[in-house]
PDB file of C-alpha atoms in Angstrom:
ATOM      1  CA  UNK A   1      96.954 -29.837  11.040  1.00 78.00           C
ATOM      2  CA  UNK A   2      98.819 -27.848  13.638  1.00 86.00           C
ATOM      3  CA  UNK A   3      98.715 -28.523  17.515  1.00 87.00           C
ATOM      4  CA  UNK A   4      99.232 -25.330  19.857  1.00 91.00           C
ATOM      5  CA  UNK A   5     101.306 -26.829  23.430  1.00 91.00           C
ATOM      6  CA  UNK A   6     101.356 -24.754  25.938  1.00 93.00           C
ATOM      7  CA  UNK A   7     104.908 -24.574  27.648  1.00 93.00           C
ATOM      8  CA  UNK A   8     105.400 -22.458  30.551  1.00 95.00           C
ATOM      9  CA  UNK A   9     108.294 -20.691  31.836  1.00 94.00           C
ATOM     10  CA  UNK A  10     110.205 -19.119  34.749  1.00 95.00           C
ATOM     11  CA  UNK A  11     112.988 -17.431  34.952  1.00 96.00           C
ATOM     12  CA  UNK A  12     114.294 -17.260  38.294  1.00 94.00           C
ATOM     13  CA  UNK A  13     115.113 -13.377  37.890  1.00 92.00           C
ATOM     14  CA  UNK A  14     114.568 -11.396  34.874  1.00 92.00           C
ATOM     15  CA  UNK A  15     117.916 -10.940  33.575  1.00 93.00           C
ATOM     16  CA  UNK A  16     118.026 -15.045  32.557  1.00 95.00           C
ATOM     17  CA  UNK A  17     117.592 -14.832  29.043  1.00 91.00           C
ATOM     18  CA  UNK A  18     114.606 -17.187  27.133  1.00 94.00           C
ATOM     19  CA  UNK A  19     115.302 -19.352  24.713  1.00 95.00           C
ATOM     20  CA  UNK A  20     115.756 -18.775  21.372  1.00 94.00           C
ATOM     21  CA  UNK A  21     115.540 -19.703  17.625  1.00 94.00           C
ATOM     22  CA  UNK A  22     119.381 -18.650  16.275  1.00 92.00           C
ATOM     23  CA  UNK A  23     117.649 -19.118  12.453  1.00 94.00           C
ATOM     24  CA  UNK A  24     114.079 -18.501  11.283  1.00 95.00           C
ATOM     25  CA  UNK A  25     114.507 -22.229  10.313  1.00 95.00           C
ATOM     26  CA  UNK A  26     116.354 -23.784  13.611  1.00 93.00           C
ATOM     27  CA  UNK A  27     114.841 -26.569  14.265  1.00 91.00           C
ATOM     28  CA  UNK A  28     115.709 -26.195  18.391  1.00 92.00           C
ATOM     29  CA  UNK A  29     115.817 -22.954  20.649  1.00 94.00           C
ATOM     30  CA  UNK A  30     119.303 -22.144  21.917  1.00 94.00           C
ATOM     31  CA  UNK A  31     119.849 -22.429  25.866  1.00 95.00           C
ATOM     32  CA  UNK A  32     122.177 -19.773  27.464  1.00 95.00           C
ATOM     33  CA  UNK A  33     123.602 -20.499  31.274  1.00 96.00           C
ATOM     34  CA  UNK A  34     123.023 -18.243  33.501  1.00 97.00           C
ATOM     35  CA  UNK A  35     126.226 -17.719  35.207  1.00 95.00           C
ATOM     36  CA  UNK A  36     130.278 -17.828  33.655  1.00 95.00           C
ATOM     37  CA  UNK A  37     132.315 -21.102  34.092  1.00 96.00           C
ATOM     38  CA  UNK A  38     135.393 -22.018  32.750  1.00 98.00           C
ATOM     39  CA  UNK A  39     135.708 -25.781  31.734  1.00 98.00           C
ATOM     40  CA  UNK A  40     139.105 -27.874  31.810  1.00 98.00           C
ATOM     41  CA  UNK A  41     140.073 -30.466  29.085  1.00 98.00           C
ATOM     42  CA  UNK A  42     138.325 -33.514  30.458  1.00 98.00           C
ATOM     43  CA  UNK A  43     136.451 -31.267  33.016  1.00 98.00           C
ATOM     44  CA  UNK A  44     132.531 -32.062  32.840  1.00 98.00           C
ATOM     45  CA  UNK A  45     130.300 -29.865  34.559  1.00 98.00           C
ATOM     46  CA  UNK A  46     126.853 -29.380  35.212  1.00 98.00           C
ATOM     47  CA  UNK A  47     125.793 -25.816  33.744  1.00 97.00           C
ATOM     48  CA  UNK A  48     122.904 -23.889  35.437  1.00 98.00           C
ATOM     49  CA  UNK A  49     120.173 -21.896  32.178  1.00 97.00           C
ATOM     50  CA  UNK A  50     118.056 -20.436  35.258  1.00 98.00           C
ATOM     51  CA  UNK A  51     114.849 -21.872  33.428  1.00 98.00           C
ATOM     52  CA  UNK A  52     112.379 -23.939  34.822  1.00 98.00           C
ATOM     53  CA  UNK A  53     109.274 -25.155  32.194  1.00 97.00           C
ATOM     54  CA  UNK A  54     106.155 -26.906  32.797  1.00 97.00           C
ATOM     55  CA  UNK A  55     105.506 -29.152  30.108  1.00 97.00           C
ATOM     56  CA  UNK A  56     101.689 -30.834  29.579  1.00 96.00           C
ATOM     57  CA  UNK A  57     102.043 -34.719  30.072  1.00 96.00           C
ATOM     58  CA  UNK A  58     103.174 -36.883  27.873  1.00 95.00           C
ATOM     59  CA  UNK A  59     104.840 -34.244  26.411  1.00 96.00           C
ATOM     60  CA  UNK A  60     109.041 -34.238  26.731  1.00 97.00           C
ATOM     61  CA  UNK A  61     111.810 -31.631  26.139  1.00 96.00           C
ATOM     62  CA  UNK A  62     115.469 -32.405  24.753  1.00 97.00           C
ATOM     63  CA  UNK A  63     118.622 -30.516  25.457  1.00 97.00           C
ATOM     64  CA  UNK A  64     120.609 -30.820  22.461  1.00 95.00           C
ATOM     65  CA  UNK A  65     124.583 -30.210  21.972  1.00 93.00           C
ATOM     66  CA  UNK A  66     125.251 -27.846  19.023  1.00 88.00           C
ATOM     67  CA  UNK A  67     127.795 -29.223  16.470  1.00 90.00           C
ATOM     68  CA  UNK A  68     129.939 -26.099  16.182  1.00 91.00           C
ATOM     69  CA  UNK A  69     130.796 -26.156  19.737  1.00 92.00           C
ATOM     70  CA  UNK A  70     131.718 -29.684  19.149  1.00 94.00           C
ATOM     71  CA  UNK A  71     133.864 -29.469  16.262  1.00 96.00           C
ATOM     72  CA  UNK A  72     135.498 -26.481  17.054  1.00 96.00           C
ATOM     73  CA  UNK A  73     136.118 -26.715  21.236  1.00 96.00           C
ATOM     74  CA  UNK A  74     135.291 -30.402  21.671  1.00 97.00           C
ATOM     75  CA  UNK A  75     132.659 -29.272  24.140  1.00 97.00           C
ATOM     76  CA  UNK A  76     129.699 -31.463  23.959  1.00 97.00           C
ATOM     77  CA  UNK A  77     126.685 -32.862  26.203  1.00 96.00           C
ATOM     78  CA  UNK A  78     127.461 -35.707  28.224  1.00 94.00           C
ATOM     79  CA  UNK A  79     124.335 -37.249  28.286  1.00 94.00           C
ATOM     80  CA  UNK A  80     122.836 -36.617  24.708  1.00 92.00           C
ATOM     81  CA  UNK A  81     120.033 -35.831  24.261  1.00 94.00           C
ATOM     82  CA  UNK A  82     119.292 -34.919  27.864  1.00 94.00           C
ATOM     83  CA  UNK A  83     115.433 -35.116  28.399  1.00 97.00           C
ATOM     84  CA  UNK A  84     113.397 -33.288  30.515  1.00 97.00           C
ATOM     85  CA  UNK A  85     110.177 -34.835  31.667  1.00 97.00           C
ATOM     86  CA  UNK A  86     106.664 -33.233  31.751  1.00 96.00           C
ATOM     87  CA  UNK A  87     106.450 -33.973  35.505  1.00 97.00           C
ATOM     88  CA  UNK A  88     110.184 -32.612  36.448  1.00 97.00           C
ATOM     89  CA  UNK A  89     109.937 -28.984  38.011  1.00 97.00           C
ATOM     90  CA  UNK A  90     113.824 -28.650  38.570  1.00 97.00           C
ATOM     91  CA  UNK A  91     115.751 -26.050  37.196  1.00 98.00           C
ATOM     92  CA  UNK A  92     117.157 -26.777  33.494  1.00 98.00           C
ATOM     93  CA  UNK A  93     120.933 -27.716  33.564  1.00 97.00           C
ATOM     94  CA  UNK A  94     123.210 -28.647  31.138  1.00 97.00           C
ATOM     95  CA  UNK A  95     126.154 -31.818  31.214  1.00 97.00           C
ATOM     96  CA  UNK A  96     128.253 -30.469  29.463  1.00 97.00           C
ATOM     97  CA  UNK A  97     132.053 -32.312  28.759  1.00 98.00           C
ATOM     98  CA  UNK A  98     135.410 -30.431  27.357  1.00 98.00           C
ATOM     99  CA  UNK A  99     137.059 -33.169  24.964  1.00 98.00           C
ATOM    100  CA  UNK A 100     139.236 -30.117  23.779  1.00 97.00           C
ATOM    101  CA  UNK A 101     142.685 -29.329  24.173  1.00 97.00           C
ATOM    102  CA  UNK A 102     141.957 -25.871  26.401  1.00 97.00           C
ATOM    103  CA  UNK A 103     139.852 -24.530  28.643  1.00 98.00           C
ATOM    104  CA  UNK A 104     136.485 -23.073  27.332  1.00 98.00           C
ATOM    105  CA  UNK A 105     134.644 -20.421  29.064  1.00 97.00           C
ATOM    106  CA  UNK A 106     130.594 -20.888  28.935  1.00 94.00           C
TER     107      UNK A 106
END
C-alpha cells in the first residue's frame, strides 16, 4: 500500500534549485544553499536553501548531514537531524558546523 503526500514548494526566485535524489535509490533529496559562504574551522553558520514547503499535519521533514562531507571536510549539521514542522512556513536553513582543519566553501 502506497500513500501519495502532497508537499508544496516555493522557491523564492527561480534560479533556487529543488531538491533532489543524487541516486535512483537515495533514500533523502539533496538540499543546495542558495547563496556562497565560506566556513572557518570551528565556524558554524546558518545556511540559507531559498525553499520554503508546506507539509500536511502531522507530517515532518528532516534535514540530514551527508557523511562524505563529514568524513572528508568535517562539515556536519549542528543540530542533527534538524526537523521541520508541518505548521513552520519559514524559509529552510541549514546549521551547519566546520570541525575541519580549513575553511570550506558551501
Amino acid at each position: 500500500m502506497s500513500v501519495e503526500v502532497v508537499v508544496k514548494v516555493l522557491r523564492e526566485n527561480e534560479e533556487i534549485s529543488l531538491p533532489e535524489y543524487g541516486t535512483p535509490f537515495s533514500a533523502g533529496a539533496d538540499l543546495r544553499a542558495s547563496e556562497a559562504a565560506v566556513l572557518l574551522p570551528g565556524e558554524r553558520a546558518s545556511i540559507p536553501t531559498g525553499l520554503r514547503i508546506e507539509l500536511p499535519e502531522g507530517y515532518e521533514a528532516q534535514v540530514r548531514p551527508r557523511s562524505g562531507l563529514a568524513i572528508r571536510h568535517g562539515v556536519t549539521i549542528l543540530n542533527a537531524p534538524g526537523t521541520i514542522d508541518s505548521d513552520y512556513r519559514g524559509e529552510i536553513r541549514v546549521l551547519l558546523i566546520n570541525h575541519g582543519q580549513e575553511a570550506f566553501t558551501i
